[in-house]
PDB file of C-alpha atoms in Angstrom:
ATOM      1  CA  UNK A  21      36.416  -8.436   8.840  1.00  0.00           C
ATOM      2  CA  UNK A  22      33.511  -8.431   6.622  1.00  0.00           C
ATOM      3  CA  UNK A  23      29.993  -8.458   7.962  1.00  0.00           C
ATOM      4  CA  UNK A  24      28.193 -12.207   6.360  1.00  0.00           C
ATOM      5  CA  UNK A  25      25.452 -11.348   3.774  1.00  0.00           C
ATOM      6  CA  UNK A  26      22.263 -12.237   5.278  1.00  0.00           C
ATOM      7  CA  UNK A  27      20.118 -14.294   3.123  1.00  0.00           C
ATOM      8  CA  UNK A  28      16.553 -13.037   3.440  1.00  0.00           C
ATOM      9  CA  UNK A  29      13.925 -15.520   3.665  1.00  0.00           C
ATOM     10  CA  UNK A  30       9.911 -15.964   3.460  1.00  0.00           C
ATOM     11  CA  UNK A  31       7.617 -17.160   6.347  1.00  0.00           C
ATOM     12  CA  UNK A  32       7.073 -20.936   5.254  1.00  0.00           C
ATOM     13  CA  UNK A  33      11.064 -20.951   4.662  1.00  0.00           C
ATOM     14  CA  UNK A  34      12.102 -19.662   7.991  1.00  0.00           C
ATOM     15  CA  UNK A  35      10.118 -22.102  10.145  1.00  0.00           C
ATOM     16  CA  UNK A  36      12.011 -25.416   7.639  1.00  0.00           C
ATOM     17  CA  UNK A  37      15.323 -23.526   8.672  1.00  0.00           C
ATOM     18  CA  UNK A  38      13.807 -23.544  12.322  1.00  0.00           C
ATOM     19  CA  UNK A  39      12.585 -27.100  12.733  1.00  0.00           C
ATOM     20  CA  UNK A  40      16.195 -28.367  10.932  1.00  0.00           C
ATOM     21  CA  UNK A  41      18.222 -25.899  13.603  1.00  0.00           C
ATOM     22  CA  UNK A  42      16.328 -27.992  16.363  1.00  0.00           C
ATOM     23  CA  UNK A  43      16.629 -30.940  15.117  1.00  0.00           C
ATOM     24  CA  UNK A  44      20.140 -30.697  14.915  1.00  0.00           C
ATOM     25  CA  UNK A  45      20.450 -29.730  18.649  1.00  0.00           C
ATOM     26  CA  UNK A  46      18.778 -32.735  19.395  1.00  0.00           C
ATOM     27  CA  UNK A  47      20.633 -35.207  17.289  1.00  0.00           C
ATOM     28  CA  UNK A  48      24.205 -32.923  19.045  1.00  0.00           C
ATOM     29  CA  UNK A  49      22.886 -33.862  22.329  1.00  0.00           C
ATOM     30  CA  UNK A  50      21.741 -37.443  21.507  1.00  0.00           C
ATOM     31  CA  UNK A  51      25.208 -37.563  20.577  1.00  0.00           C
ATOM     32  CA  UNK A  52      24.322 -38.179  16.758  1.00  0.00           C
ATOM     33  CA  UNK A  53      27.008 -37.181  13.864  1.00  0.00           C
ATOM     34  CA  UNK A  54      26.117 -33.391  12.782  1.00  0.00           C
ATOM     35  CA  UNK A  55      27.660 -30.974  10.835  1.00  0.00           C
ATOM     36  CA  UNK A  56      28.250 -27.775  13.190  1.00  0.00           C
ATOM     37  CA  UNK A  57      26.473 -24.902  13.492  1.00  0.00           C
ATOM     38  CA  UNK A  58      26.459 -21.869  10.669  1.00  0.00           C
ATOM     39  CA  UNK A  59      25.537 -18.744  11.614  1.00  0.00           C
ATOM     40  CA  UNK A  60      22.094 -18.225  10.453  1.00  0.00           C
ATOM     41  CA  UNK A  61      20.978 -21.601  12.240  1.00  0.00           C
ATOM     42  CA  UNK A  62      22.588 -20.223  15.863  1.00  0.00           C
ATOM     43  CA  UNK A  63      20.620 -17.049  15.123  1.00  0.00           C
ATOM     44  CA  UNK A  64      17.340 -19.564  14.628  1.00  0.00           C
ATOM     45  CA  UNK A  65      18.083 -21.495  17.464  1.00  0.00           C
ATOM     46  CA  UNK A  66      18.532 -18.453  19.711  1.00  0.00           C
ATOM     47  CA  UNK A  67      15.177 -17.756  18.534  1.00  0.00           C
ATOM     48  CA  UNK A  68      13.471 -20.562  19.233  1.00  0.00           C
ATOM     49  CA  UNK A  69      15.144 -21.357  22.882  1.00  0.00           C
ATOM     50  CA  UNK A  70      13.937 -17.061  23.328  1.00  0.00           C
ATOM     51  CA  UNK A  71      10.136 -17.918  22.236  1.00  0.00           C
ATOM     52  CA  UNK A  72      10.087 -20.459  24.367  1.00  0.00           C
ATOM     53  CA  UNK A  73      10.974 -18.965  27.745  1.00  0.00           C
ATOM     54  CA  UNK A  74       8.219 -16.125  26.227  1.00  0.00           C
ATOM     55  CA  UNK A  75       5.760 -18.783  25.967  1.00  0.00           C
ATOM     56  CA  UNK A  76       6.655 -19.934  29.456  1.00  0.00           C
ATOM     57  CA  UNK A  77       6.936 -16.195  30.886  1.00  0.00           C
ATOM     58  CA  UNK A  78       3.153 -15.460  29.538  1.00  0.00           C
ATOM     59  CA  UNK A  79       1.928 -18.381  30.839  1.00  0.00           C
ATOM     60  CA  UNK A  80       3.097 -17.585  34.198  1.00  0.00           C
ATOM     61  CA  UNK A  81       2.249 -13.729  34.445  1.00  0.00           C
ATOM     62  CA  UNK A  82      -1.247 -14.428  33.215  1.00  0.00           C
ATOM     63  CA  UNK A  83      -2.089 -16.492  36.340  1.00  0.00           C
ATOM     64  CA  UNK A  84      -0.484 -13.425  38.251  1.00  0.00           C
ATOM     65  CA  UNK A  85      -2.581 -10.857  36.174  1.00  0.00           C
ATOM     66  CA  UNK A  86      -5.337 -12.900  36.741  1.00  0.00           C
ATOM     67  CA  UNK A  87      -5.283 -12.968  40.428  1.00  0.00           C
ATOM     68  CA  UNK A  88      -4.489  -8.742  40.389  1.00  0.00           C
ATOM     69  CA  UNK A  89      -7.804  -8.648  38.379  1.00  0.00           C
ATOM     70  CA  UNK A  90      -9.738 -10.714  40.818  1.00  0.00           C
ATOM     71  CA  UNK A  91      -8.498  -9.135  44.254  1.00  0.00           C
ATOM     72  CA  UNK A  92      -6.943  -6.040  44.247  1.00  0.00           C
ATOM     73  CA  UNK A  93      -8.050  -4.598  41.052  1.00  0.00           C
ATOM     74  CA  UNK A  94     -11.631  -5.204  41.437  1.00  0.00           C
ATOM     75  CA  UNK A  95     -11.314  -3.353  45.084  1.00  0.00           C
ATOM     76  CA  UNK A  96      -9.524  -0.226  44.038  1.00  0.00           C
ATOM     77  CA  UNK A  97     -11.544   0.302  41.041  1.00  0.00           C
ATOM     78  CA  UNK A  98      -8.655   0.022  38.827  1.00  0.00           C
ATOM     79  CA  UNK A  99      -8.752  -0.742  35.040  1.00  0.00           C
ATOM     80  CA  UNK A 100      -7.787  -4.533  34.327  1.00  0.00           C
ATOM     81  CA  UNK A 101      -3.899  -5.159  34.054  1.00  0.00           C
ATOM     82  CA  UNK A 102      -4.008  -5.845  30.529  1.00  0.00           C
ATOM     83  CA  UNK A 103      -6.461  -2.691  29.439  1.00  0.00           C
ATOM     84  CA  UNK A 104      -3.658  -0.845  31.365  1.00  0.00           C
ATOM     85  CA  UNK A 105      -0.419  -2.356  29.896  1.00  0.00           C
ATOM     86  CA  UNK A 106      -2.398  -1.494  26.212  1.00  0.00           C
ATOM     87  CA  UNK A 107      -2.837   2.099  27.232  1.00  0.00           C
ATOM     88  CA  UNK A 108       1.119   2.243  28.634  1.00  0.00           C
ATOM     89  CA  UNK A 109       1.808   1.087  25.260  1.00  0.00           C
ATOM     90  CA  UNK A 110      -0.410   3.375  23.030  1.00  0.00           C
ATOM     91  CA  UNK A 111       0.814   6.341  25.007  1.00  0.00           C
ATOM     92  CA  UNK A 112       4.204   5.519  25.234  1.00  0.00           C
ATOM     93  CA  UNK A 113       4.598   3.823  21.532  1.00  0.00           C
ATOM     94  CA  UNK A 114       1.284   3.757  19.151  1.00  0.00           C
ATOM     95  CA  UNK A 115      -1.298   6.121  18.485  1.00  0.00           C
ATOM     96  CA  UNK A 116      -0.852   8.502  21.240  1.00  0.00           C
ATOM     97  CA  UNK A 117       2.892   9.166  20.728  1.00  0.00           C
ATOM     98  CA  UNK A 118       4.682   7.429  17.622  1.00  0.00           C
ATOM     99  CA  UNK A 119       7.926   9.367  17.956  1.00  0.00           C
ATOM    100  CA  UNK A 120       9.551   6.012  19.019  1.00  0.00           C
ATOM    101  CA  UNK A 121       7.725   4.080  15.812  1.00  0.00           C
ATOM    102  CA  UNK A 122       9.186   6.118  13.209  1.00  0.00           C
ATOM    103  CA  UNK A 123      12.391   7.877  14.918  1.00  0.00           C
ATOM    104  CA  UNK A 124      13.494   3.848  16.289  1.00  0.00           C
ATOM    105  CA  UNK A 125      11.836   2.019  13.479  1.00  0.00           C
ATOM    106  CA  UNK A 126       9.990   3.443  10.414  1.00  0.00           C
ATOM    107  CA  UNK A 127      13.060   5.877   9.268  1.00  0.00           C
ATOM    108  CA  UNK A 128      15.436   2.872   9.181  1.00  0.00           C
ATOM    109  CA  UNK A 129      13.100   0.834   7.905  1.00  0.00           C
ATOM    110  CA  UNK A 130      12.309   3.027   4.599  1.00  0.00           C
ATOM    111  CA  UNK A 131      16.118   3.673   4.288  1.00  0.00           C
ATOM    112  CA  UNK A 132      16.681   0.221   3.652  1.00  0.00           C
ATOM    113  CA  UNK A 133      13.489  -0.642   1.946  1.00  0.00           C
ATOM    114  CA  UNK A 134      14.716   1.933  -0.631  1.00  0.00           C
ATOM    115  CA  UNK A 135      18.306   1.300  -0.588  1.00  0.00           C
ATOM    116  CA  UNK A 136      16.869  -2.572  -1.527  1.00  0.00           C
ATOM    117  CA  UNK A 137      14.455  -1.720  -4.310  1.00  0.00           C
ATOM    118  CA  UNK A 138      17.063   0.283  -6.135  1.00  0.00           C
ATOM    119  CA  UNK A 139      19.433  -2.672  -6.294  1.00  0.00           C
ATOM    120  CA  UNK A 140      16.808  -5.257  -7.291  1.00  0.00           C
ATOM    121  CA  UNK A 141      15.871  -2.400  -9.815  1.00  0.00           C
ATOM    122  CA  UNK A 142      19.532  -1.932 -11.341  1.00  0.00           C
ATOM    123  CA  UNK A 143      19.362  -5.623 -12.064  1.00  0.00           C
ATOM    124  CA  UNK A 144      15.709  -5.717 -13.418  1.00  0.00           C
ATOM    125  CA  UNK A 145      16.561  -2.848 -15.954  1.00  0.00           C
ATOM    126  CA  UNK A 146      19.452  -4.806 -16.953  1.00  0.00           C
ATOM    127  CA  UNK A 147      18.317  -7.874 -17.388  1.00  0.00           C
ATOM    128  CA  UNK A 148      14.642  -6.956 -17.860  1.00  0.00           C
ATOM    129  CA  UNK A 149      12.220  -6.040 -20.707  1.00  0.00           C
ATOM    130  CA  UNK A 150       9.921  -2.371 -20.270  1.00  0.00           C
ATOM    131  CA  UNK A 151       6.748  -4.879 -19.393  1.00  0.00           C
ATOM    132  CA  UNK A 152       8.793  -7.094 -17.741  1.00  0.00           C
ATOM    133  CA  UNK A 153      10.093  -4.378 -15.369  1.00  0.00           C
ATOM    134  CA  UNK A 154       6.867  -2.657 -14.867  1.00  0.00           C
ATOM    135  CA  UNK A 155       5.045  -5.856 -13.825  1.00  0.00           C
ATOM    136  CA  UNK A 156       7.553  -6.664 -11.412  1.00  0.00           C
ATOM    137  CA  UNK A 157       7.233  -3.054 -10.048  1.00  0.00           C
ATOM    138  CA  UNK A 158       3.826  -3.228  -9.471  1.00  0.00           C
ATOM    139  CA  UNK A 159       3.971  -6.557  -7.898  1.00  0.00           C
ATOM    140  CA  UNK A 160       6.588  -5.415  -5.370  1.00  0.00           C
ATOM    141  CA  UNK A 161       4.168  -2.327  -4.881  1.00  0.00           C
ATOM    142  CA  UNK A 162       1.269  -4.418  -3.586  1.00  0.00           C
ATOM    143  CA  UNK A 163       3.298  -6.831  -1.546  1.00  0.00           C
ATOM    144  CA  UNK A 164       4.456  -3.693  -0.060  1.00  0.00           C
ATOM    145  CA  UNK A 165       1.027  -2.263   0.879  1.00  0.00           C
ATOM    146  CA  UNK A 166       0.257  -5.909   1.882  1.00  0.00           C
ATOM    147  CA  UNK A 167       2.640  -6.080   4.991  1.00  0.00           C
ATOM    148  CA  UNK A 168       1.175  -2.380   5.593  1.00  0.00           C
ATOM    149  CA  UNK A 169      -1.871  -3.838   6.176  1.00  0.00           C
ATOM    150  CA  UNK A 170      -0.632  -6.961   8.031  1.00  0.00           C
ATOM    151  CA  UNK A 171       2.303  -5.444  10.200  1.00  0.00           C
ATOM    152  CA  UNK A 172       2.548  -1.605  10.358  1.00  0.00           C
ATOM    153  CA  UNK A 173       1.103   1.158  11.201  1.00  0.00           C
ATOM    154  CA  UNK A 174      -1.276   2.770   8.712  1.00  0.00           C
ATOM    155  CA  UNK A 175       0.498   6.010   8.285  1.00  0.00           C
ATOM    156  CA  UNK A 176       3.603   4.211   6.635  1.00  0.00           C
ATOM    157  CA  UNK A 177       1.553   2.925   3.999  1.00  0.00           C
ATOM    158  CA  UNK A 178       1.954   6.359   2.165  1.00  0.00           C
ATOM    159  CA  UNK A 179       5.783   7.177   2.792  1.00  0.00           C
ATOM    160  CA  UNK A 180       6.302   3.153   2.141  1.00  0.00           C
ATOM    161  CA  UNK A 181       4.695   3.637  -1.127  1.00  0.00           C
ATOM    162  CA  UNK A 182       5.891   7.156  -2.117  1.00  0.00           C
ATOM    163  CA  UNK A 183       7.012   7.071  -6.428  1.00  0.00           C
ATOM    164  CA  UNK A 184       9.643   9.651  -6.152  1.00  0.00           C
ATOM    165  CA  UNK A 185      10.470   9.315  -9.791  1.00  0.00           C
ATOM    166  CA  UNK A 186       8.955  12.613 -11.456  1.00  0.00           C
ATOM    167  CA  UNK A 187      10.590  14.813  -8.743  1.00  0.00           C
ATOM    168  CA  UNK A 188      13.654  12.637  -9.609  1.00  0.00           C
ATOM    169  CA  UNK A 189      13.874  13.422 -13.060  1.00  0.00           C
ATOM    170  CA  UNK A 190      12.298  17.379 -12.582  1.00  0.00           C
ATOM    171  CA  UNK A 191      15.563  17.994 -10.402  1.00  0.00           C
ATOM    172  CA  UNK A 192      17.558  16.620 -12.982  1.00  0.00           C
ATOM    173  CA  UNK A 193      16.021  18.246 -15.617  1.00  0.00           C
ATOM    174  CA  UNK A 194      15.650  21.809 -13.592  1.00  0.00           C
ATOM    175  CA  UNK A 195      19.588  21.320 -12.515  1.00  0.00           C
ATOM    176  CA  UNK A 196      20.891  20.532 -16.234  1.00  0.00           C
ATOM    177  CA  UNK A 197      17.913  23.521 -18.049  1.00  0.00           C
ATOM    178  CA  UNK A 198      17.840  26.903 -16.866  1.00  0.00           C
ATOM    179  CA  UNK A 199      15.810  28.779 -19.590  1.00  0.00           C
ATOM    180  CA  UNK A 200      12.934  25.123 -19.704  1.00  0.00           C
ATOM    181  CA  UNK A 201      10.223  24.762 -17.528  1.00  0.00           C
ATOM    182  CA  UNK A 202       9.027  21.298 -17.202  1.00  0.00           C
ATOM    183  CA  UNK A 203       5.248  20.549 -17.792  1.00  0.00           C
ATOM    184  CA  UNK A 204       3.159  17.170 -17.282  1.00  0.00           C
ATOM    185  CA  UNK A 205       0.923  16.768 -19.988  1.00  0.00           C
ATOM    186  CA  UNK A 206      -1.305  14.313 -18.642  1.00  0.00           C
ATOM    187  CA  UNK A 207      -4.104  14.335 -21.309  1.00  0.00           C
ATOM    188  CA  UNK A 208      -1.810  13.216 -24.096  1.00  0.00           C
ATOM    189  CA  UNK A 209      -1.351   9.662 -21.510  1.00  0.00           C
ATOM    190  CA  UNK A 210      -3.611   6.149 -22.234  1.00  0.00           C
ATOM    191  CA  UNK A 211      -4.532   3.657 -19.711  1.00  0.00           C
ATOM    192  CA  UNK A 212      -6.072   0.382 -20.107  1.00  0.00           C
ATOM    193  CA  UNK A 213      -8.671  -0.434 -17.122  1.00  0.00           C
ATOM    194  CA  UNK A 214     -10.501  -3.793 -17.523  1.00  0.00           C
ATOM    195  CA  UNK A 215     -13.768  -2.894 -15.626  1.00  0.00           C
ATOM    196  CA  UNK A 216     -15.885  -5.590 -14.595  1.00  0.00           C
ATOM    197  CA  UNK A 217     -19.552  -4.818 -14.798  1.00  0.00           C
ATOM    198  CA  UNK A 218     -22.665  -6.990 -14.237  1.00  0.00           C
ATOM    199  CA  UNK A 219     -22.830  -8.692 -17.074  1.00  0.00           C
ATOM    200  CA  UNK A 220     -19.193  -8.810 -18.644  1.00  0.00           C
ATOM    201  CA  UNK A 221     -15.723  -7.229 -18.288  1.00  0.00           C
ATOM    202  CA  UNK A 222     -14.966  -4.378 -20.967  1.00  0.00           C
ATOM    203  CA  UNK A 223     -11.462  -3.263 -21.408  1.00  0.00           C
ATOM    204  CA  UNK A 224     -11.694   0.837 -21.178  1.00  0.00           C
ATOM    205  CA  UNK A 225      -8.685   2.806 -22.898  1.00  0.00           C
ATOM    206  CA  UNK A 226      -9.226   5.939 -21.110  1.00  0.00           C
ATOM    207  CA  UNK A 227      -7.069   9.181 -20.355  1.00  0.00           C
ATOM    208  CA  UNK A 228      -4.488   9.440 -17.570  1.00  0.00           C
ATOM    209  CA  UNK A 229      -7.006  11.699 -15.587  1.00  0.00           C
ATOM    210  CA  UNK A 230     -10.043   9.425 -16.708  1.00  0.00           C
ATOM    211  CA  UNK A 231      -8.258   6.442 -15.709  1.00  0.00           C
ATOM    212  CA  UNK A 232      -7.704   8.564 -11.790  1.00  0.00           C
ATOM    213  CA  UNK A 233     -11.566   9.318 -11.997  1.00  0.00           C
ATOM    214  CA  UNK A 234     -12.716   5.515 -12.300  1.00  0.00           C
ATOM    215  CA  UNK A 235      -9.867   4.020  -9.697  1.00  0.00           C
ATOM    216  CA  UNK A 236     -11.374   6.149  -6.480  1.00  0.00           C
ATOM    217  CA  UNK A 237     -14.717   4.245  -7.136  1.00  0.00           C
ATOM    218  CA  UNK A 238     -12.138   1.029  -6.120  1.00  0.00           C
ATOM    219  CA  UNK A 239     -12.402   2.458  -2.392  1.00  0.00           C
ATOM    220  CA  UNK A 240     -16.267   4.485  -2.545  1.00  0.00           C
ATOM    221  CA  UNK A 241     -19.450   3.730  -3.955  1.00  0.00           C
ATOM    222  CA  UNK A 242     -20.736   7.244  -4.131  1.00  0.00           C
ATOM    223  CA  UNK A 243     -19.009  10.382  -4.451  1.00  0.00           C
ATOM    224  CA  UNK A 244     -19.615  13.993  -5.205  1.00  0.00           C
ATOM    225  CA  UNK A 245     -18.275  16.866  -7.356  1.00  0.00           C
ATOM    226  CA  UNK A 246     -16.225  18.275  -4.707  1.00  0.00           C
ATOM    227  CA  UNK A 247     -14.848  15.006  -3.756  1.00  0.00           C
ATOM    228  CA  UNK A 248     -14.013  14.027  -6.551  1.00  0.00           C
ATOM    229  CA  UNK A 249     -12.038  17.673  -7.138  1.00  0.00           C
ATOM    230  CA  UNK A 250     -10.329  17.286  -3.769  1.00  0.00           C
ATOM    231  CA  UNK A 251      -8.477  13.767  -4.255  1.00  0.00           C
ATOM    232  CA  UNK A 252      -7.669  14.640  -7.961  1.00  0.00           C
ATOM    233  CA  UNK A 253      -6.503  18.476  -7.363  1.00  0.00           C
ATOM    234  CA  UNK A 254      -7.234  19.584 -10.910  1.00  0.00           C
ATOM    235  CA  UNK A 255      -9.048  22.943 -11.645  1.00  0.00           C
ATOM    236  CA  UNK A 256     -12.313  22.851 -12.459  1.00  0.00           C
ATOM    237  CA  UNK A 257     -12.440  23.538 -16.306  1.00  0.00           C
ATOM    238  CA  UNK A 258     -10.339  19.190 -16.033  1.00  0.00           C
ATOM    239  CA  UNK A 259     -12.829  17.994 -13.598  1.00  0.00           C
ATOM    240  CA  UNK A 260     -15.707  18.998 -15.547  1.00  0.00           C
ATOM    241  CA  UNK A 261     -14.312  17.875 -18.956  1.00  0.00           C
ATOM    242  CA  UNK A 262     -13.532  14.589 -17.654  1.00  0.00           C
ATOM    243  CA  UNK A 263     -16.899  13.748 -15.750  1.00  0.00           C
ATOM    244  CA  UNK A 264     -18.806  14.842 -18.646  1.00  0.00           C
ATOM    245  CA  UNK A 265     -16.807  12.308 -20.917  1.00  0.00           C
ATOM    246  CA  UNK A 266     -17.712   9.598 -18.393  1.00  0.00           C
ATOM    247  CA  UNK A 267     -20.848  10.067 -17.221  1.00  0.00           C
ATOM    248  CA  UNK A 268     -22.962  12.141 -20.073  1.00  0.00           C
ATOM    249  CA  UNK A 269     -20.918  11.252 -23.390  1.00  0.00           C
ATOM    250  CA  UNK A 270     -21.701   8.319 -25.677  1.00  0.00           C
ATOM    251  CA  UNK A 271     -20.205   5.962 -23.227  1.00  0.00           C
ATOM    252  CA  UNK A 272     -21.642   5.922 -19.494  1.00  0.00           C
ATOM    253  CA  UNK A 273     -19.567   4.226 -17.016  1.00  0.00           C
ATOM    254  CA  UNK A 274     -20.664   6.533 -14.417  1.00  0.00           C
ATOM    255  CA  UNK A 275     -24.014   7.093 -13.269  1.00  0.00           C
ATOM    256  CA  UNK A 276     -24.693  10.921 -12.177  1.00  0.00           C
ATOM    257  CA  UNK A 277     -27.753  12.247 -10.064  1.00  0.00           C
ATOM    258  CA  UNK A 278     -29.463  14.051 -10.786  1.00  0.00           C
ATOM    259  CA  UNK A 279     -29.528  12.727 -14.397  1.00  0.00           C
ATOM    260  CA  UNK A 280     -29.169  15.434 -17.198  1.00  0.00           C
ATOM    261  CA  UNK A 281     -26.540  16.050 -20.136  1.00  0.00           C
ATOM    262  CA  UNK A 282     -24.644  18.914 -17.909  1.00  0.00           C
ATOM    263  CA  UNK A 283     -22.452  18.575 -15.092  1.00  0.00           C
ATOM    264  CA  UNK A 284     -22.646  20.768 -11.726  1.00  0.00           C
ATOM    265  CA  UNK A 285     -20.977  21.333  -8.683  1.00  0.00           C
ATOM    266  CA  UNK A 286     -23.873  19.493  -6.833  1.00  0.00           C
ATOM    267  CA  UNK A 287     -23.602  16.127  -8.689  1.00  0.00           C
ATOM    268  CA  UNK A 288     -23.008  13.070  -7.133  1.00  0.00           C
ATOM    269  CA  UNK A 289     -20.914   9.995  -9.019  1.00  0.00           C
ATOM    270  CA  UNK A 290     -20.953   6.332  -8.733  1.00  0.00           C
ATOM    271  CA  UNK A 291     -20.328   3.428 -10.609  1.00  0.00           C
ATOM    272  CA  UNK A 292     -22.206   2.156 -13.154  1.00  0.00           C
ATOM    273  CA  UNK A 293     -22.429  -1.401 -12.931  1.00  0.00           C
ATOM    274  CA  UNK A 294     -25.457  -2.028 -15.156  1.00  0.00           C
ATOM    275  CA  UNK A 295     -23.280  -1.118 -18.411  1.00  0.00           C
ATOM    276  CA  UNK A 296     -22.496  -2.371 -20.824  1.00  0.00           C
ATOM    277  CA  UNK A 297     -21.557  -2.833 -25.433  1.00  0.00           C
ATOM    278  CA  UNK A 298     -21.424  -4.945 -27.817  1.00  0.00           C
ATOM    279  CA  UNK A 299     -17.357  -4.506 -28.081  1.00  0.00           C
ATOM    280  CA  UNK A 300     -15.150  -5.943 -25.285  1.00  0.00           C
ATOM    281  CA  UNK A 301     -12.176  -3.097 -25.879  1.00  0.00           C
ATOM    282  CA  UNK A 302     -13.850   0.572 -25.865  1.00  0.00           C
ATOM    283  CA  UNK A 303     -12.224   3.727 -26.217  1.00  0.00           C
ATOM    284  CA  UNK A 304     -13.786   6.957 -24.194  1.00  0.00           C
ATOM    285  CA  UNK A 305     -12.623   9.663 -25.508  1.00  0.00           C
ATOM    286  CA  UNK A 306     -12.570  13.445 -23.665  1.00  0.00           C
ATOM    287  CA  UNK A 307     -13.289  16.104 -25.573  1.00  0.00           C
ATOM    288  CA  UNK A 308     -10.044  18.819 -25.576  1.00  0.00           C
ATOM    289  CA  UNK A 309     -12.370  22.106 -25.062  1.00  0.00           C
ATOM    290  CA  UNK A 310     -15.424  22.404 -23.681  1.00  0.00           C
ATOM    291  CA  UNK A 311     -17.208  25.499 -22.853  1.00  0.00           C
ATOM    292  CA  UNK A 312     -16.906  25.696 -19.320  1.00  0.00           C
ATOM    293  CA  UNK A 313     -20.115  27.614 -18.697  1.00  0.00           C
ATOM    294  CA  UNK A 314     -22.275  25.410 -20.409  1.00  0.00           C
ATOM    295  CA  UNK A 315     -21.064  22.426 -18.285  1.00  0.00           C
ATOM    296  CA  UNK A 316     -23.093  24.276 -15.484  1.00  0.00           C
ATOM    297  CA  UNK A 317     -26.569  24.495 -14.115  1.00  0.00           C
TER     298      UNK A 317
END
């Protein structure tokens, strides 16, 4: 016999479904006329009765707790009850020892997250436009990194969030090409960024590698050269060519100290909020060689 399909549902949806389950148990034992039971609203009903003897339980144990703190805890030099049940608990399951977290929890978790997402993104490509798709895709992305934030622990944010499509299609490619070798050629990719400055928003048509530049100021007001180098992992000869096109070209959306027309591993970057043109849709453009010497002090 088939396992039924549960129907997922959202938070505001789930406690309607509640409330109806119980008011149906009341109008059953009232002895009202009701429709019987379907699976989903036993499993909400079980709920509910369980949350309730776990309201009651707390209620109880903190008077107990409360009486261990006041007597015998304060006499043995002990750590309060509930400072020790949080240690028990980050040493047996959070920070100190997250074997159970991801072995128990994450790693089914992500299995299914991804088995979802590929379904729902069979259908979108069918039914979908490119934009279309994409927009939906990046929504899903942030409501992902959203219940990161709200729910789980931080380090699932990155496995949670992992694009596996390039090393997708590089398998495919390297499994179906023996004499090819696959390349990225991120300078021949455009992004639009609408950056809002102090006195208006300008949409920016940038590079793929400008466009990585200007998104770490999202998280950091200030960074330097070799920070900047170290999240991006390009070689220097990239790093320098794009800073220079972004902070000392015709168009400065970065400000750099100390301020000259050369860029050097001592530089610091930030943001340039002050800026600003007469156009609303600006193009920077990087220039394809630069010497790479006379980029430095």
């Amino acid at each position: 016999m088939a396992s039924p399909a549960w129907e997922k549902a959202d938070f505001e949806a789930g406690m309607a479904l509640l409330k109806q389950s119980v008011t149906k148990l009341t109008n059953i034992l009232e002895g009202l006329p009701e429709m019987p039971f379907s699976t989903m609203e036993y499993m909400l009903l079980c709920t509910y009765v369980r949350w309730l003897n776990y309201k009651v339980m707390v209620r109880w144990l903190s008077r107990f707790f409360h009486y261990l703190d006041r007597y015998f805890v304060t006499r043995k030099s002990l750590p309060p009850v509930t400072e020790a049940g949080m240690t028990c608990f980050r040493d047996l399951i959070g920070f100190g020892s997250p074997e159970c977290y991801e072995v128990d929890f994450e790693a089914p978790m992500l299995q299914d997250t991804a088995a979802y997402y590929s379904r729902k993104a069979s259908k979108w490509i069918i039914e979908d436009s490119c934009p279309e798709y994409m927009l939906k895709a990046e929504e899903r992305l942030k409501q992902e990194k959203d219940r990161v934030d709200h729910y789980l622990h931080t380090s699932t944010e990155q496995k949670l969030l992992e694009i596996k499509c390039i090393e997708a299609f590089k398998k495919f490619y390297d499994s179906s090409t023996k004499n090819r070798r696959l390349t990225w050629i991120y300078s021949l990719g455009t992004c639009n960024i609408n950056a809002k400055f102090d006195a208006k928003s300008i949409e920016l048509t940038v590079a793929t590698y400008q466009a990585a530049v200007l998104l770490l100021f999202n998280s950091a007001d200030r960074l330097s050269y070799a920070e900047i180098k170290a999240q991006l992992n390009l070689t220097d000869d990239d790093v320098v060519r794009v800073l220079h096109s972004l902070s000392c070209a015709r168009y400065k959306i970065l400000k750099k100290t100390p301020t000259t027309d050369t860029v050097s591993p001592n530089d610091v970057f930030e943001f340039n909020s002050r800026f600003t043109d007469r156009m609303r849709r600006i193009k920077v453009k990087v220039k394809k060689k630069v010497s790479f010497l006379s980029l430095f002090d």
